[in-house]
mmCIF file of C-alpha atoms in Angstrom:
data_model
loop_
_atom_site.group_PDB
_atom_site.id
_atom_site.type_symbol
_atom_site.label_atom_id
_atom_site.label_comp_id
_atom_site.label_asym_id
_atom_site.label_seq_id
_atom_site.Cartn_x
_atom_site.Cartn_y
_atom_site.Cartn_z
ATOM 1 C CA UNK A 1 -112.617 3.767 88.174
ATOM 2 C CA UNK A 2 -111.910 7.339 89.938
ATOM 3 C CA UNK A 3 -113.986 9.604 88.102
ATOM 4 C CA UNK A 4 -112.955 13.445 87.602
ATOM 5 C CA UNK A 5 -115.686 15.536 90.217
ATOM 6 C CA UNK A 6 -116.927 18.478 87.433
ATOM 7 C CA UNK A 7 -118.692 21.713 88.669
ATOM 8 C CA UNK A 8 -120.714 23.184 85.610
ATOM 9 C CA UNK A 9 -121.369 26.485 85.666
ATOM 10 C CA UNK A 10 -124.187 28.022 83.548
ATOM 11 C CA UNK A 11 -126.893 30.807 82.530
ATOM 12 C CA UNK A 12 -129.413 28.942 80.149
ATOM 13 C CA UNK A 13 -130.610 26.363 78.755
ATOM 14 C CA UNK A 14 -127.712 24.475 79.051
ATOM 15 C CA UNK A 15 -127.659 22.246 76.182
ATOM 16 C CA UNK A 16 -123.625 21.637 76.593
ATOM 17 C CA UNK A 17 -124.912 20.613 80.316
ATOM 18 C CA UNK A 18 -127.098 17.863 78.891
ATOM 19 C CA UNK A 19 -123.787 16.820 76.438
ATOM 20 C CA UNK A 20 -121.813 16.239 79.648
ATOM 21 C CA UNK A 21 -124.858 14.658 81.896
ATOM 22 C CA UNK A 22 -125.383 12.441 78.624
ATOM 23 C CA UNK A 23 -121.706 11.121 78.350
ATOM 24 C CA UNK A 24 -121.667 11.235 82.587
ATOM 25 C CA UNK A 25 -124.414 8.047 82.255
ATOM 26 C CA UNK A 26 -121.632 6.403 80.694
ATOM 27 C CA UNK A 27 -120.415 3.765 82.989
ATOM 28 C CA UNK A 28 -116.880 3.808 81.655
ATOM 29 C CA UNK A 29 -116.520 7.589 81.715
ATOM 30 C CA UNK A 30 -113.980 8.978 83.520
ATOM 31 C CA UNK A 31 -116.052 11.783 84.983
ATOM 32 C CA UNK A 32 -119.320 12.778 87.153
ATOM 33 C CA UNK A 33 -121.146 16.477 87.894
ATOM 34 C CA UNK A 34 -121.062 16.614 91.264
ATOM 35 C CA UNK A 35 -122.821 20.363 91.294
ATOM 36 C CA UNK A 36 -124.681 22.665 88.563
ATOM 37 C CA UNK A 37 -124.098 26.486 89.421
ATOM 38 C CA UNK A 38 -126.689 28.754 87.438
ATOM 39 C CA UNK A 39 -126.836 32.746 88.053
ATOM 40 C CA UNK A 40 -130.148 32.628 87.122
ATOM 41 C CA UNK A 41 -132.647 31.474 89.153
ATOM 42 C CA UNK A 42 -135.465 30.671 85.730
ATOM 43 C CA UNK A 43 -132.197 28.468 83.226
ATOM 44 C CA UNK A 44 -133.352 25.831 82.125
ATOM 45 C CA UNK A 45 -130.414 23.973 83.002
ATOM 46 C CA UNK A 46 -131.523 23.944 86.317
ATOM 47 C CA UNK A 47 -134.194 21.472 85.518
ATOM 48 C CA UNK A 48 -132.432 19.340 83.532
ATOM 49 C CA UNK A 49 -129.861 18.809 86.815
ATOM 50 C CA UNK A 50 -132.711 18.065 88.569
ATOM 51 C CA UNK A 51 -134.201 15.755 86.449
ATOM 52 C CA UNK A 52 -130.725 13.763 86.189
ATOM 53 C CA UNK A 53 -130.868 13.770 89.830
ATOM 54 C CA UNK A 54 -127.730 15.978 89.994
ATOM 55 C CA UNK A 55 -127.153 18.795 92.607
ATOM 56 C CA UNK A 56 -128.186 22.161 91.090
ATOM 57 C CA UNK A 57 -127.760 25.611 92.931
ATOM 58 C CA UNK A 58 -128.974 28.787 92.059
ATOM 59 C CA UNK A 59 -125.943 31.654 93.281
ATOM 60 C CA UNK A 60 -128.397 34.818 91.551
ATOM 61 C CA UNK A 61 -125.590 37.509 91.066
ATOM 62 C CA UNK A 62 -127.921 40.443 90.962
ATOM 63 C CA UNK A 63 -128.483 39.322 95.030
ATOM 64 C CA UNK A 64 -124.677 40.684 95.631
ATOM 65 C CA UNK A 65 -123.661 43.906 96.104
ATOM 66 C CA UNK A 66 -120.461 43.051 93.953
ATOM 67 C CA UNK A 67 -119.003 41.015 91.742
ATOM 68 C CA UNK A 68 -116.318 39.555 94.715
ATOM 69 C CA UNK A 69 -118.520 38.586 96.712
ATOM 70 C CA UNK A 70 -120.978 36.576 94.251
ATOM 71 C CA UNK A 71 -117.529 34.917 92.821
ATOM 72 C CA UNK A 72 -116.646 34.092 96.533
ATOM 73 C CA UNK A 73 -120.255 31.997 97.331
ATOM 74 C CA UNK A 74 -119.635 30.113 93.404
ATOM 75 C CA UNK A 75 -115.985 29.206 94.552
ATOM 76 C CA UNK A 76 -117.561 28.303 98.258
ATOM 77 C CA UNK A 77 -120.279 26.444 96.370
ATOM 78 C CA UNK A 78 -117.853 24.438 94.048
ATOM 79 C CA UNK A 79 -115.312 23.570 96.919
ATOM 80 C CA UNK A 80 -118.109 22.124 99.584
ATOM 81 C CA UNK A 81 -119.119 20.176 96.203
ATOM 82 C CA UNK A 82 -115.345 18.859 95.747
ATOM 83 C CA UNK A 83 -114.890 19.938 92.349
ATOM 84 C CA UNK A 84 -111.795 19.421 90.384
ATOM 85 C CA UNK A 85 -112.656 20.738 87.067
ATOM 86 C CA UNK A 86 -115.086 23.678 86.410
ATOM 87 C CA UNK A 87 -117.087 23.879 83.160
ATOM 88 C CA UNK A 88 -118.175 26.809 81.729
ATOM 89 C CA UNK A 89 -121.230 26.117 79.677
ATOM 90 C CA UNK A 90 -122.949 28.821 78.546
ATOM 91 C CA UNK A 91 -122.249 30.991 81.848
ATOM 92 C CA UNK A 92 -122.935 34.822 80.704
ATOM 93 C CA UNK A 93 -120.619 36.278 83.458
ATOM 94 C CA UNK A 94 -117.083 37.600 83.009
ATOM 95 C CA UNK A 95 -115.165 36.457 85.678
ATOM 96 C CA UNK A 96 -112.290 38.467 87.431
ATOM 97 C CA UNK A 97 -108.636 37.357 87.872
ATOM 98 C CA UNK A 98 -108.933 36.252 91.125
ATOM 99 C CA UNK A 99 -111.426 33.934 90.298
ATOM 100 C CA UNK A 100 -109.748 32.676 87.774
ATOM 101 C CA UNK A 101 -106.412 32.563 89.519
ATOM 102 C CA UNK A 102 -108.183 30.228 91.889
ATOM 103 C CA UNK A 103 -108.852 27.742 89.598
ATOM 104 C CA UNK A 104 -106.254 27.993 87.024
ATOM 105 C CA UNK A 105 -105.729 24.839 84.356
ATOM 106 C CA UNK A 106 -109.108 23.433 86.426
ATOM 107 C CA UNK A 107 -111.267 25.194 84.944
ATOM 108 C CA UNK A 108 -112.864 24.956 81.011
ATOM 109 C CA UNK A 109 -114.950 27.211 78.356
ATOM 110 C CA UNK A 110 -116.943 26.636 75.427
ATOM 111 C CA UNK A 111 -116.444 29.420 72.675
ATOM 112 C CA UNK A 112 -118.467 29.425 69.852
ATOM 113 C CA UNK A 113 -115.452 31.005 67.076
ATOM 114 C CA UNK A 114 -112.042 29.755 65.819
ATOM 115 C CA UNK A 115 -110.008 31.111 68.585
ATOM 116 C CA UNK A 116 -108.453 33.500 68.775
ATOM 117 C CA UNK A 117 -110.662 35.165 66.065
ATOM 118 C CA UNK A 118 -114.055 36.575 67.058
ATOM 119 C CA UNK A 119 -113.903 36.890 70.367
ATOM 120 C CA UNK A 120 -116.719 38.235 72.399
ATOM 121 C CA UNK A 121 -120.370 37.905 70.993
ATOM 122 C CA UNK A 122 -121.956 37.900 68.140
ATOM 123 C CA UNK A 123 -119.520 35.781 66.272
ATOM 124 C CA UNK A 124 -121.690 34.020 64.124
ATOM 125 C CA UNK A 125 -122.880 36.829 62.700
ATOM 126 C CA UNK A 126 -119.527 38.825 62.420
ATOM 127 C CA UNK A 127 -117.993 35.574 60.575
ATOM 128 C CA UNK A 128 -121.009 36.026 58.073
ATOM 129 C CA UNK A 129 -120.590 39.460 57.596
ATOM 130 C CA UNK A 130 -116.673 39.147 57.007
ATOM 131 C CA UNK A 131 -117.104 36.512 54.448
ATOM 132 C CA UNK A 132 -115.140 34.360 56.022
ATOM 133 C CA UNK A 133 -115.525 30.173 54.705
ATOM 134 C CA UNK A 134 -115.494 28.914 58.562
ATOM 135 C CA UNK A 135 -116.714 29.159 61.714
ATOM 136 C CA UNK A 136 -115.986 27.105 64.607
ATOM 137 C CA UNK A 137 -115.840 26.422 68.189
ATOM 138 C CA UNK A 138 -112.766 25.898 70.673
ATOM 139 C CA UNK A 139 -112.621 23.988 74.112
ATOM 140 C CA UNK A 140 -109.854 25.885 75.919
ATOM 141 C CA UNK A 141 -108.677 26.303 79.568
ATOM 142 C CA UNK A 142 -109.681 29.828 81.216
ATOM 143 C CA UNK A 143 -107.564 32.443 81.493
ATOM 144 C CA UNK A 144 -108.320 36.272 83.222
ATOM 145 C CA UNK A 145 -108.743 37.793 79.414
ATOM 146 C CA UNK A 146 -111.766 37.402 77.490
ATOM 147 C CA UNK A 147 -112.137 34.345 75.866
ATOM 148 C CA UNK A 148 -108.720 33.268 76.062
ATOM 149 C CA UNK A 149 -106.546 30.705 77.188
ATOM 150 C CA UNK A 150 -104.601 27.269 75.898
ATOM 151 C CA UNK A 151 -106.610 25.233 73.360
ATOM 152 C CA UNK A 152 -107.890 21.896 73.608
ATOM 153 C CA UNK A 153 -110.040 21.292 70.727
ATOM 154 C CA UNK A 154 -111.122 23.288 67.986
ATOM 155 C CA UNK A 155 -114.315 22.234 64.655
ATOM 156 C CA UNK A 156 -114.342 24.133 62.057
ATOM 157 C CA UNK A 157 -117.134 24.555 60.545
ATOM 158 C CA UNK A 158 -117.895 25.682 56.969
ATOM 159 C CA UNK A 159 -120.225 28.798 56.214
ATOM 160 C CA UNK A 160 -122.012 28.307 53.536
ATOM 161 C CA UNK A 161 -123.943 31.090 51.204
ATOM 162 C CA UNK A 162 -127.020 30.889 52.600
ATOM 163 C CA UNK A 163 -126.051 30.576 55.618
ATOM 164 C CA UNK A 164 -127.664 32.883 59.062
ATOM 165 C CA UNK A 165 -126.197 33.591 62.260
ATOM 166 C CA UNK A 166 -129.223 31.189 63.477
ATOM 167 C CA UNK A 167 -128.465 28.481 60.703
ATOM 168 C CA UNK A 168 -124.687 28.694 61.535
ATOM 169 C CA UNK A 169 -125.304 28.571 65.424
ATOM 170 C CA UNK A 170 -127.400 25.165 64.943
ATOM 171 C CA UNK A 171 -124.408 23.175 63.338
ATOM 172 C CA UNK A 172 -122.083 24.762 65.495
ATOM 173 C CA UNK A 173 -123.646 23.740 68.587
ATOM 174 C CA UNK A 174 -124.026 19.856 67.299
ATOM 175 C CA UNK A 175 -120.266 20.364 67.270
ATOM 176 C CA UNK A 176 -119.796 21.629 70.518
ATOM 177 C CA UNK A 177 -121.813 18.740 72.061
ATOM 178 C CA UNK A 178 -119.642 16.166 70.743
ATOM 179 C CA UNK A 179 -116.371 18.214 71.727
ATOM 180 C CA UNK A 180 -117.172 19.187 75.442
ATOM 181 C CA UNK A 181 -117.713 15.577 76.933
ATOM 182 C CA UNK A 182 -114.364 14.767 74.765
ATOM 183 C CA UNK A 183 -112.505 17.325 76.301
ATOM 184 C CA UNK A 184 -113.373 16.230 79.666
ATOM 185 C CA UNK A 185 -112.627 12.757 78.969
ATOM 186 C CA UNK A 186 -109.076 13.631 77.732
ATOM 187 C CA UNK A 187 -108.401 15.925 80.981
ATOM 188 C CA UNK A 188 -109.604 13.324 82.952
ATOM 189 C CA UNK A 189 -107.641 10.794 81.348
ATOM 190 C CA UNK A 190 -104.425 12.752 81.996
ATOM 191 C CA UNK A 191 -104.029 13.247 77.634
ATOM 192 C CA UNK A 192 -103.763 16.901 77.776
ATOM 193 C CA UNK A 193 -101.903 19.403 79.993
ATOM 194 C CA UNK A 194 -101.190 22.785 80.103
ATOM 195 C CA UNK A 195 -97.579 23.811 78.619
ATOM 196 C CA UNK A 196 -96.713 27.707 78.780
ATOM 197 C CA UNK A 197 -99.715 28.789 76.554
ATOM 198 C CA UNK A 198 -100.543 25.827 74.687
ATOM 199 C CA UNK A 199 -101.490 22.503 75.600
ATOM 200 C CA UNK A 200 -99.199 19.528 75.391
ATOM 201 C CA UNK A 201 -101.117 16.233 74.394
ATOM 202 C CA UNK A 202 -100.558 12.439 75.229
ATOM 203 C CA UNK A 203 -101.254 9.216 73.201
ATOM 204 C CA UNK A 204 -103.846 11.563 71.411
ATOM 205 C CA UNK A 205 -103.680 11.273 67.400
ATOM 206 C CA UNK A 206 -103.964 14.773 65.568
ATOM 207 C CA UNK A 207 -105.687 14.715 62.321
ATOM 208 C CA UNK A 208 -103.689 15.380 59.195
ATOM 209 C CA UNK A 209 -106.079 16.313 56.761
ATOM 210 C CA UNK A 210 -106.916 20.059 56.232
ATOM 211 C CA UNK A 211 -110.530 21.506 54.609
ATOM 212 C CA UNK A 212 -111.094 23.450 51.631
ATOM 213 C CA UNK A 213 -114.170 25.681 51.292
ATOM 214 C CA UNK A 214 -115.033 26.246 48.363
ATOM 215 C CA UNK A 215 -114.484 22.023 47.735
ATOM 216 C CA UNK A 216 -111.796 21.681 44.985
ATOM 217 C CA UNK A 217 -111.812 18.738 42.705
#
Protein backbone atom coordinates (compact mmCIF):
# COMPACT_ATOMS: atom_id res chain seq x y z
CA UNK A 1 0.00 0.00 0.00
CA UNK A 2 1.40 3.69 -0.89
CA UNK A 3 1.02 5.49 2.18
CA UNK A 4 0.33 9.44 2.21
CA UNK A 5 4.10 11.08 3.53
CA UNK A 6 2.53 13.67 6.49
CA UNK A 7 4.70 16.57 7.90
CA UNK A 8 3.19 17.57 11.41
CA UNK A 9 3.79 20.70 12.49
CA UNK A 10 3.50 21.65 16.21
CA UNK A 11 4.18 23.87 19.48
CA UNK A 12 3.28 21.52 22.50
CA UNK A 13 2.51 18.73 23.79
CA UNK A 14 1.17 17.40 20.88
CA UNK A 15 -1.47 15.14 21.92
CA UNK A 16 -3.20 15.27 18.20
CA UNK A 17 0.59 14.14 17.22
CA UNK A 18 0.28 11.00 19.32
CA UNK A 19 -3.57 10.50 17.60
CA UNK A 20 -1.85 10.37 14.20
CA UNK A 21 1.52 8.34 15.36
CA UNK A 22 -1.18 5.97 17.10
CA UNK A 23 -3.36 5.32 13.91
CA UNK A 24 0.27 5.56 11.74
CA UNK A 25 1.16 1.93 13.69
CA UNK A 26 -1.70 0.76 11.86
CA UNK A 27 -0.52 -1.55 9.22
CA UNK A 28 -3.45 -0.91 6.92
CA UNK A 29 -3.33 2.88 7.23
CA UNK A 30 -2.96 4.75 4.40
CA UNK A 31 -0.47 7.18 5.88
CA UNK A 32 3.12 7.63 7.70
CA UNK A 33 4.93 10.96 9.48
CA UNK A 34 7.79 11.21 7.72
CA UNK A 35 8.96 14.58 9.82
CA UNK A 36 7.70 16.43 13.17
CA UNK A 37 8.40 20.32 12.88
CA UNK A 38 8.16 22.03 16.46
CA UNK A 39 9.03 25.95 16.95
CA UNK A 40 9.90 25.21 20.20
CA UNK A 41 12.83 23.68 21.08
CA UNK A 42 11.25 22.29 25.06
CA UNK A 43 7.30 20.64 23.21
CA UNK A 44 6.76 17.81 24.30
CA UNK A 45 5.90 16.53 21.06
CA UNK A 46 9.32 16.40 20.30
CA UNK A 47 9.81 13.47 22.55
CA UNK A 48 7.07 11.63 21.71
CA UNK A 49 8.56 11.66 17.78
CA UNK A 50 11.46 10.47 19.17
CA UNK A 51 10.23 7.87 21.12
CA UNK A 52 8.12 6.53 17.98
CA UNK A 53 11.32 6.61 16.25
CA UNK A 54 10.03 9.35 13.89
CA UNK A 55 12.17 12.30 12.55
CA UNK A 56 11.61 15.38 14.76
CA UNK A 57 13.22 18.90 14.04
CA UNK A 58 13.29 21.78 16.05
CA UNK A 59 13.00 25.18 13.35
CA UNK A 60 12.97 27.80 16.83
CA UNK A 61 11.31 30.94 15.16
CA UNK A 62 12.60 33.40 17.68
CA UNK A 63 16.31 32.32 15.89
CA UNK A 64 14.99 34.35 12.60
CA UNK A 65 15.10 37.72 12.05
CA UNK A 66 11.58 37.39 10.30
CA UNK A 67 8.80 35.59 9.85
CA UNK A 68 9.91 34.72 5.83
CA UNK A 69 12.67 33.43 6.50
CA UNK A 70 11.66 30.94 9.49
CA UNK A 71 8.58 29.88 7.03
CA UNK A 72 11.27 29.34 4.26
CA UNK A 73 13.64 26.65 6.54
CA UNK A 74 9.82 24.80 7.70
CA UNK A 75 8.90 24.59 3.88
CA UNK A 76 12.82 23.53 3.17
CA UNK A 77 12.45 21.16 6.12
CA UNK A 78 9.09 19.56 4.91
CA UNK A 79 10.22 19.24 1.16
CA UNK A 80 13.83 17.39 1.92
CA UNK A 81 11.30 15.20 4.17
CA UNK A 82 8.91 14.57 0.99
CA UNK A 83 5.83 15.61 2.52
CA UNK A 84 2.54 15.60 0.82
CA UNK A 85 0.21 16.65 3.46
CA UNK A 86 1.07 19.09 6.34
CA UNK A 87 -0.70 18.83 9.71
CA UNK A 88 -1.19 21.48 11.86
CA UNK A 89 -1.45 20.19 15.36
CA UNK A 90 -1.38 22.51 17.84
CA UNK A 91 1.26 24.87 15.94
CA UNK A 92 0.88 28.48 17.75
CA UNK A 93 2.17 30.40 14.63
CA UNK A 94 0.09 32.32 12.10
CA UNK A 95 1.34 31.62 8.93
CA UNK A 96 1.53 34.16 5.95
CA UNK A 97 -0.01 33.74 2.45
CA UNK A 98 2.86 32.69 0.86
CA UNK A 99 3.25 29.94 3.00
CA UNK A 100 0.15 28.93 2.65
CA UNK A 101 -0.04 29.47 -1.07
CA UNK A 102 2.74 26.92 -1.17
CA UNK A 103 0.94 24.29 0.14
CA UNK A 104 -2.57 24.93 -0.70
CA UNK A 105 -5.35 21.85 -0.32
CA UNK A 106 -1.95 19.92 1.24
CA UNK A 107 -2.02 21.22 4.12
CA UNK A 108 -4.61 20.59 7.43
CA UNK A 109 -5.69 22.36 10.92
CA UNK A 110 -7.24 21.35 14.00
CA UNK A 111 -9.67 24.10 15.44
CA UNK A 112 -11.08 23.66 18.59
CA UNK A 113 -14.88 25.68 17.72
CA UNK A 114 -17.77 25.03 15.27
CA UNK A 115 -16.33 26.80 12.38
CA UNK A 116 -16.79 29.44 11.37
CA UNK A 117 -17.90 30.60 14.90
CA UNK A 118 -15.23 31.41 17.49
CA UNK A 119 -12.44 31.84 15.73
CA UNK A 120 -9.18 32.71 17.30
CA UNK A 121 -8.57 31.69 21.04
CA UNK A 122 -10.22 31.32 23.83
CA UNK A 123 -13.20 29.62 22.37
CA UNK A 124 -14.07 27.44 25.00
CA UNK A 125 -14.50 29.95 27.20
CA UNK A 126 -16.30 32.51 24.85
CA UNK A 127 -18.88 29.53 23.95
CA UNK A 128 -19.48 29.36 27.84
CA UNK A 129 -19.87 32.80 28.31
CA UNK A 130 -22.38 33.18 25.25
CA UNK A 131 -24.54 30.44 26.47
CA UNK A 132 -24.33 28.72 23.65
CA UNK A 133 -25.55 24.50 23.94
CA UNK A 134 -22.33 23.37 21.74
CA UNK A 135 -18.98 23.49 21.21
CA UNK A 136 -17.00 21.68 18.77
CA UNK A 137 -14.04 21.13 16.71
CA UNK A 138 -13.49 21.24 12.77
CA UNK A 139 -10.73 19.49 10.57
CA UNK A 140 -10.45 21.90 7.63
CA UNK A 141 -7.88 22.62 4.85
CA UNK A 142 -5.72 25.96 5.46
CA UNK A 143 -6.37 28.92 3.97
CA UNK A 144 -4.24 32.59 4.37
CA UNK A 145 -7.20 33.91 6.92
CA UNK A 146 -7.36 32.93 10.39
CA UNK A 147 -8.77 29.81 11.01
CA UNK A 148 -10.40 29.37 7.85
CA UNK A 149 -10.71 27.27 5.01
CA UNK A 150 -13.03 24.20 3.44
CA UNK A 151 -14.34 21.77 6.09
CA UNK A 152 -13.70 18.26 6.48
CA UNK A 153 -15.13 17.20 9.66
CA UNK A 154 -16.81 18.89 12.31
CA UNK A 155 -18.13 17.19 16.52
CA UNK A 156 -20.22 18.98 18.18
CA UNK A 157 -20.09 18.85 21.38
CA UNK A 158 -22.70 19.72 24.03
CA UNK A 159 -21.96 22.35 26.91
CA UNK A 160 -23.40 21.47 29.70
CA UNK A 161 -24.24 23.79 32.99
CA UNK A 162 -21.50 23.08 34.84
CA UNK A 163 -19.41 23.03 32.43
CA UNK A 164 -15.48 25.11 32.43
CA UNK A 165 -13.42 26.16 29.68
CA UNK A 166 -11.01 23.29 31.21
CA UNK A 167 -13.96 20.68 31.53
CA UNK A 168 -15.14 21.59 27.95
CA UNK A 169 -11.49 21.47 26.47
CA UNK A 170 -11.07 17.73 27.91
CA UNK A 171 -14.10 16.27 25.87
CA UNK A 172 -13.31 18.31 23.07
CA UNK A 173 -9.93 17.11 22.65
CA UNK A 174 -11.11 13.19 22.97
CA UNK A 175 -13.00 14.36 19.89
CA UNK A 176 -10.36 15.78 18.06
CA UNK A 177 -8.21 12.62 18.49
CA UNK A 178 -10.61 10.44 16.89
CA UNK A 179 -11.28 13.07 13.98
CA UNK A 180 -7.61 13.99 12.92
CA UNK A 181 -6.30 10.38 12.01
CA UNK A 182 -9.91 10.12 10.16
CA UNK A 183 -9.36 13.02 8.24
CA UNK A 184 -6.10 11.88 7.07
CA UNK A 185 -7.31 8.58 6.21
CA UNK A 186 -10.11 10.04 3.99
CA UNK A 187 -7.50 12.51 2.15
CA UNK A 188 -5.37 9.79 1.73
CA UNK A 189 -7.91 7.61 0.46
CA UNK A 190 -8.85 10.13 -2.25
CA UNK A 191 -12.77 10.56 -0.29
CA UNK A 192 -12.54 14.21 0.03
CA UNK A 193 -11.40 17.06 -2.24
CA UNK A 194 -11.44 20.52 -2.33
CA UNK A 195 -14.47 22.14 -4.45
CA UNK A 196 -14.51 26.13 -4.61
CA UNK A 197 -14.83 26.59 -0.76
CA UNK A 198 -16.22 23.48 0.39
CA UNK A 199 -15.18 20.06 0.17
CA UNK A 200 -16.72 17.54 -2.16
CA UNK A 201 -16.83 13.93 -0.59
CA UNK A 202 -16.65 10.32 -2.13
CA UNK A 203 -18.26 6.97 -1.05
CA UNK A 204 -18.33 8.76 2.44
CA UNK A 205 -21.88 8.39 4.30
CA UNK A 206 -23.08 11.73 6.06
CA UNK A 207 -25.01 11.27 9.16
CA UNK A 208 -28.66 12.20 9.17
CA UNK A 209 -29.48 12.62 12.59
CA UNK A 210 -29.26 16.14 14.19
CA UNK A 211 -28.74 16.87 18.31
CA UNK A 212 -30.88 18.59 20.63
CA UNK A 213 -29.47 20.23 23.78
CA UNK A 214 -31.51 20.54 26.09
CA UNK A 215 -32.62 16.47 25.24
CA UNK A 216 -36.36 16.54 24.31
CA UNK A 217 -38.51 13.58 24.99
Amino acid sequence: MRKLKLGVMISGGGTNLQALIDACASPDFPAEINVVVSNRPGAFGLERAQKAGIQSVCIDHTEFPDRETFEASIHDCLKKHNVELVCLAGFMRILNASFVGRWKDRMINVHPSLLPSYKGLHTHARAIEDGVRFGGCTIHFVRPEMDDGPIIMQAAVPIEPDDTEDSLAEKILAYEHVMYPAAVRLIAEGKVRVSGRKCAFKDVVIGKTGLISPPQP
